[in-house]
PDB file of C-alpha atoms in Angstrom:
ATOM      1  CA  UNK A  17      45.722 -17.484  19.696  1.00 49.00           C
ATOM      2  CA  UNK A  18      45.787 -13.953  21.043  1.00 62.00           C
ATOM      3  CA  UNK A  19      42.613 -11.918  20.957  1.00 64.00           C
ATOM      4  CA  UNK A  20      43.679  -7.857  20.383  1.00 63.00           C
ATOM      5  CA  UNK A  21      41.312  -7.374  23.463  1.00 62.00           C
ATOM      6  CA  UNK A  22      43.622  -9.736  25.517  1.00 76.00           C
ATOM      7  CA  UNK A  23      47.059  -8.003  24.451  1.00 88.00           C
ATOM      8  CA  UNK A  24      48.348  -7.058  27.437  1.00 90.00           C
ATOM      9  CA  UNK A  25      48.330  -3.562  28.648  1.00 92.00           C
ATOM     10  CA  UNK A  26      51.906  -3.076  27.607  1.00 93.00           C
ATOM     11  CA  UNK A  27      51.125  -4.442  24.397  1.00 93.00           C
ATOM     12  CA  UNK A  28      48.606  -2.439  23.677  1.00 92.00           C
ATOM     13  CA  UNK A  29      50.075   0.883  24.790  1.00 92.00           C
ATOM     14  CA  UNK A  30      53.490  -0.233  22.705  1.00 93.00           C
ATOM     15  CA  UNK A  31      50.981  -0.607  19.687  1.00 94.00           C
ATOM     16  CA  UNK A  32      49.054   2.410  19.825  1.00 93.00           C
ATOM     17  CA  UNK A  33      51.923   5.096  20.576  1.00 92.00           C
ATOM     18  CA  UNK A  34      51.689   7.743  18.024  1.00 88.00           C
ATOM     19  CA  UNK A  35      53.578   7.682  15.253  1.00 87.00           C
ATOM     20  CA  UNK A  36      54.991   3.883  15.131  1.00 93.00           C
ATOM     21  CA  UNK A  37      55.197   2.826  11.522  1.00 95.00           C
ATOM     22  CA  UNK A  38      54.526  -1.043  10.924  1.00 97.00           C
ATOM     23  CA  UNK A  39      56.432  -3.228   8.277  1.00 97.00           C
ATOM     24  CA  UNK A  40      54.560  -6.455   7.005  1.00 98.00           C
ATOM     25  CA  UNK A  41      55.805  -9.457   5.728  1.00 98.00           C
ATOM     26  CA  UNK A  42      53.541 -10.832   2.638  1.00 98.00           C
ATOM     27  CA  UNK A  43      53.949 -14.218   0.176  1.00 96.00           C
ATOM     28  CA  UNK A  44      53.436 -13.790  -3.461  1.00 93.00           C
ATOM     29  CA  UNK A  45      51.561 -16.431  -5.491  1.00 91.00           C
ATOM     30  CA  UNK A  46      55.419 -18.102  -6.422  1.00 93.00           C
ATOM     31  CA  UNK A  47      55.903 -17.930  -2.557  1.00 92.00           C
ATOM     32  CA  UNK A  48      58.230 -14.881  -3.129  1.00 94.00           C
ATOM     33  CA  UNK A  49      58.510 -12.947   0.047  1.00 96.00           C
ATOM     34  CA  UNK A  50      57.553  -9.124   0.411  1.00 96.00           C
ATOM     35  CA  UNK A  51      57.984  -6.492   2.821  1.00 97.00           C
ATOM     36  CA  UNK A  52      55.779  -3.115   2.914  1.00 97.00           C
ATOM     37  CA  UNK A  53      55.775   0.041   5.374  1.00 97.00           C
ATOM     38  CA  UNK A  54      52.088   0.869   6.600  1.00 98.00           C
ATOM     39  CA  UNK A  55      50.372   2.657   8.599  1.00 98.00           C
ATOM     40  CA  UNK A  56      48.394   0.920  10.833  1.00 98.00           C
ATOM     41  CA  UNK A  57      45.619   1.111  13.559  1.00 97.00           C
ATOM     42  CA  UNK A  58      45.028  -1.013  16.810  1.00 94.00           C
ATOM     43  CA  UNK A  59      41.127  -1.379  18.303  1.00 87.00           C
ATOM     44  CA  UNK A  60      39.264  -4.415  19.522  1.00 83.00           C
ATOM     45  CA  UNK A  61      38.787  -5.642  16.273  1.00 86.00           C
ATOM     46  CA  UNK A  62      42.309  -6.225  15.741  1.00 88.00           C
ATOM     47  CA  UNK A  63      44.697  -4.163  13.590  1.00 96.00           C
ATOM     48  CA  UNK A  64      43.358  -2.155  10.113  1.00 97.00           C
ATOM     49  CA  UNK A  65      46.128  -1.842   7.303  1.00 98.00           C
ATOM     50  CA  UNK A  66      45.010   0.091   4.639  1.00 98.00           C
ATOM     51  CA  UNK A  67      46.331   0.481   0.697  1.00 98.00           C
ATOM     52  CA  UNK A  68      45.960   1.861  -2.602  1.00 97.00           C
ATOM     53  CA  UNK A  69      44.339  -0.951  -4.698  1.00 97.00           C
ATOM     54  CA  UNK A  70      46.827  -2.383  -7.150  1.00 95.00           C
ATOM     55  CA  UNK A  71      49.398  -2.655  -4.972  1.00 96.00           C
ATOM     56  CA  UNK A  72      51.505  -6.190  -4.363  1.00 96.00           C
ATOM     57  CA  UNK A  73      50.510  -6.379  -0.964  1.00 97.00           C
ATOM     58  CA  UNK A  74      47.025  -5.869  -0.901  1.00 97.00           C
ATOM     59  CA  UNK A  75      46.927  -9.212  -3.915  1.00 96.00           C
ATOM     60  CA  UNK A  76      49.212 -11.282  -2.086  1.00 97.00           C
ATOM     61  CA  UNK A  77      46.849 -10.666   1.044  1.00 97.00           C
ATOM     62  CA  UNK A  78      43.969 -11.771  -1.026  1.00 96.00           C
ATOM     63  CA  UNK A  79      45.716 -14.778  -2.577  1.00 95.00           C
ATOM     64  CA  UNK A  80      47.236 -15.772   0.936  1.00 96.00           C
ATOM     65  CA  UNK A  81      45.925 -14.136   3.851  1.00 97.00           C
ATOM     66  CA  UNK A  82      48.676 -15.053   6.183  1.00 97.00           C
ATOM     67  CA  UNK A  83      50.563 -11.714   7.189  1.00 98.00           C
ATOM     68  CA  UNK A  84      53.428 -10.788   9.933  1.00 98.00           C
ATOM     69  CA  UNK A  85      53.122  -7.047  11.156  1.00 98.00           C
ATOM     70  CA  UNK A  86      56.295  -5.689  12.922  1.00 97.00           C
ATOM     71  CA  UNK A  87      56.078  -2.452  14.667  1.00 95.00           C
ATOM     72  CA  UNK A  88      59.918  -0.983  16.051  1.00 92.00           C
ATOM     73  CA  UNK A  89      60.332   1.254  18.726  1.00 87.00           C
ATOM     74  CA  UNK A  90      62.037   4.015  17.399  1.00 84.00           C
ATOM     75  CA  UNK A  91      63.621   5.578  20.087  1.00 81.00           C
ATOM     76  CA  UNK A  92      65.927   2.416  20.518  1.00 73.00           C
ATOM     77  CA  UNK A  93      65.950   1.453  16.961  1.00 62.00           C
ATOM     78  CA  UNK A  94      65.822  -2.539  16.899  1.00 65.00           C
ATOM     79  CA  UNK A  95      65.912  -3.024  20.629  1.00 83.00           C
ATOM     80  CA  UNK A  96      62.376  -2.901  21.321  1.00 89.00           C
ATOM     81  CA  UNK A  97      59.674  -4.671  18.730  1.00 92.00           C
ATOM     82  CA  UNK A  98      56.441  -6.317  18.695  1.00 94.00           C
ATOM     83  CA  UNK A  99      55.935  -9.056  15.545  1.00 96.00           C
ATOM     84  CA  UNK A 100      52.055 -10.132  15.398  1.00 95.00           C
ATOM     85  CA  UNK A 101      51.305 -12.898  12.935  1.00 96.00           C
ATOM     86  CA  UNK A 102      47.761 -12.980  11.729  1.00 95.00           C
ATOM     87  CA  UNK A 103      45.337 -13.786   8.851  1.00 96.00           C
ATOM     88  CA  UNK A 104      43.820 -10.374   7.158  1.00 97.00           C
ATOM     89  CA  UNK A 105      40.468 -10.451   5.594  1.00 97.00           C
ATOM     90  CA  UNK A 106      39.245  -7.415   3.145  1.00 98.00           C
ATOM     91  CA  UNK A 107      37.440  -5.356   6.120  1.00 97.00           C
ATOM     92  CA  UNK A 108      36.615  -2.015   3.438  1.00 98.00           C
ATOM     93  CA  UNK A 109      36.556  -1.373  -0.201  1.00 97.00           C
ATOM     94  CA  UNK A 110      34.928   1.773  -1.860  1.00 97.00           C
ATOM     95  CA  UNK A 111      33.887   5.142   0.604  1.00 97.00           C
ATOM     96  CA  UNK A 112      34.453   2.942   3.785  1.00 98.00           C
ATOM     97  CA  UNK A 113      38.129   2.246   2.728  1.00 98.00           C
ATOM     98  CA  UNK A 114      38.490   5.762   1.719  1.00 98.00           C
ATOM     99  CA  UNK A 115      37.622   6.946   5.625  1.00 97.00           C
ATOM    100  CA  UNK A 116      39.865   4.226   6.732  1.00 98.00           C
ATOM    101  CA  UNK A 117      42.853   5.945   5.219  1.00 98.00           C
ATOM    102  CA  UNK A 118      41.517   9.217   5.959  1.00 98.00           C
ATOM    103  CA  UNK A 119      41.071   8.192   9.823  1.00 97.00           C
ATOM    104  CA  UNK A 120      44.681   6.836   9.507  1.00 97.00           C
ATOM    105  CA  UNK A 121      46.450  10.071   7.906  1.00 97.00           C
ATOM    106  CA  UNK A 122      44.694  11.753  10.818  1.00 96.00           C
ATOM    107  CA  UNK A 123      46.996   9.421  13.486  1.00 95.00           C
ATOM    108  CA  UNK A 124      49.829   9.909  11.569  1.00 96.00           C
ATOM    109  CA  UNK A 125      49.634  13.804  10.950  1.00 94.00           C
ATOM    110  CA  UNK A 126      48.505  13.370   6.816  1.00 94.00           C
ATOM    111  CA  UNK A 127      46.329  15.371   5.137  1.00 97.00           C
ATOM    112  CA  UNK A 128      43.232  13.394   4.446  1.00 97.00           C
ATOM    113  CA  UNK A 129      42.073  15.266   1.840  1.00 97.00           C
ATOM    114  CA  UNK A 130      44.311  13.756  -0.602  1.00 96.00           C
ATOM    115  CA  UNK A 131      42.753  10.045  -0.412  1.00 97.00           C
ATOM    116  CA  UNK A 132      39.744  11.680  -1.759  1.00 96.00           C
ATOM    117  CA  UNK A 133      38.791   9.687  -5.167  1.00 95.00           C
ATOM    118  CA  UNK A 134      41.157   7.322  -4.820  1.00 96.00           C
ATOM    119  CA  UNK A 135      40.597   3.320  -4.707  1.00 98.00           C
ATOM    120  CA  UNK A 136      41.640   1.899  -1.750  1.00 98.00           C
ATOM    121  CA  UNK A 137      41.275  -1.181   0.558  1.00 98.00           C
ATOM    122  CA  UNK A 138      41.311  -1.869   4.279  1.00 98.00           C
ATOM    123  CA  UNK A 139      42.278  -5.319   5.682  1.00 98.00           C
ATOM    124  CA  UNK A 140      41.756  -6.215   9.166  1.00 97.00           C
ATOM    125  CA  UNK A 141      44.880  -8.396  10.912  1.00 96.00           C
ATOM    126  CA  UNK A 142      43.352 -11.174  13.196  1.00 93.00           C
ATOM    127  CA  UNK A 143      46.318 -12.072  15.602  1.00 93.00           C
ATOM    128  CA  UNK A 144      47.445 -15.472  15.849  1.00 92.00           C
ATOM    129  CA  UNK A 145      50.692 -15.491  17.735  1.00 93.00           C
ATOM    130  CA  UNK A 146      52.535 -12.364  19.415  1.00 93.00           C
ATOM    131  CA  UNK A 147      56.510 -11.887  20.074  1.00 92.00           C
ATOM    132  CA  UNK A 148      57.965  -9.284  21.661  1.00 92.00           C
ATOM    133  CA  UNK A 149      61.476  -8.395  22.149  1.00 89.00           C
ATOM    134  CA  UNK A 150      62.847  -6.697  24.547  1.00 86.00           C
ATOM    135  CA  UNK A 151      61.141  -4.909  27.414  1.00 82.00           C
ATOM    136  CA  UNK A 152      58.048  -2.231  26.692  1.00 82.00           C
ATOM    137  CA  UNK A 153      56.051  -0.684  29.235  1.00 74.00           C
TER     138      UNK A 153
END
């Protein structure tokens, strides 16, 4: 199972470009599958998603915590990806999940002022398995 402090280099730089959007793959209680755009973040920890609460995402994640994040290069549209699956756990509620979002809108150019008030959760992805498709550097 890969640790996010043994992605490779290449991995790590692929993950961590600015402005990469992430889609993840969630199951709903029925075993429905469901897709979501987020924003994500990439440390040692492993990866932070981040939502309003009340969302589907954030309940399936709390029902089943098993969770595929894609990222895409968008430069060469479907060429180039990186598909980590993991298992989330609630990492923030409350004021911390608030900065969460607010440190996230600052790496991808949003105003963080507008998360103010709002209730929101953070998750953090631990990676089980890693696929990558096609060559990043």
């Amino acid at each position: 199972m890969p640790d996010p402090t043994t992605f490779s280099p290449a991995v790590r730089r692929f993950l961590t470009a600015p402005l990469r959007f992430a889609v993840i793959a969630t199951s709903g209680a029925d075993g429905t599958p469901h897709q979501a755009v987020v924003w994500y973040a990439l440390d040692d920890e492993g990866i932070l998603i981040n939502s309003l609460v009340g969302r589907r995402w954030p309940a399936d994640l709390q029902l089943d915590p098993r969770v595929a994040l894609t990222v895409v290069d968008p430069d060469i549209e479907a060429e180039r990806y990186v598909t980590v699956q993991a298992e989330a756990a609630v990492a923030a509620t409350g004021d911390r999940a608030v900065r969460d979002i607010q440190d996230l809108a600052r790496r991808y150019g949003g105003d963080p002022r507008r998360f103010e008030g709002l209730e929101r959760i953070s998750f953090r992805l631990a990676p089980r398995s890693l696929t990558v498709h096609g060559e990043i550097d």
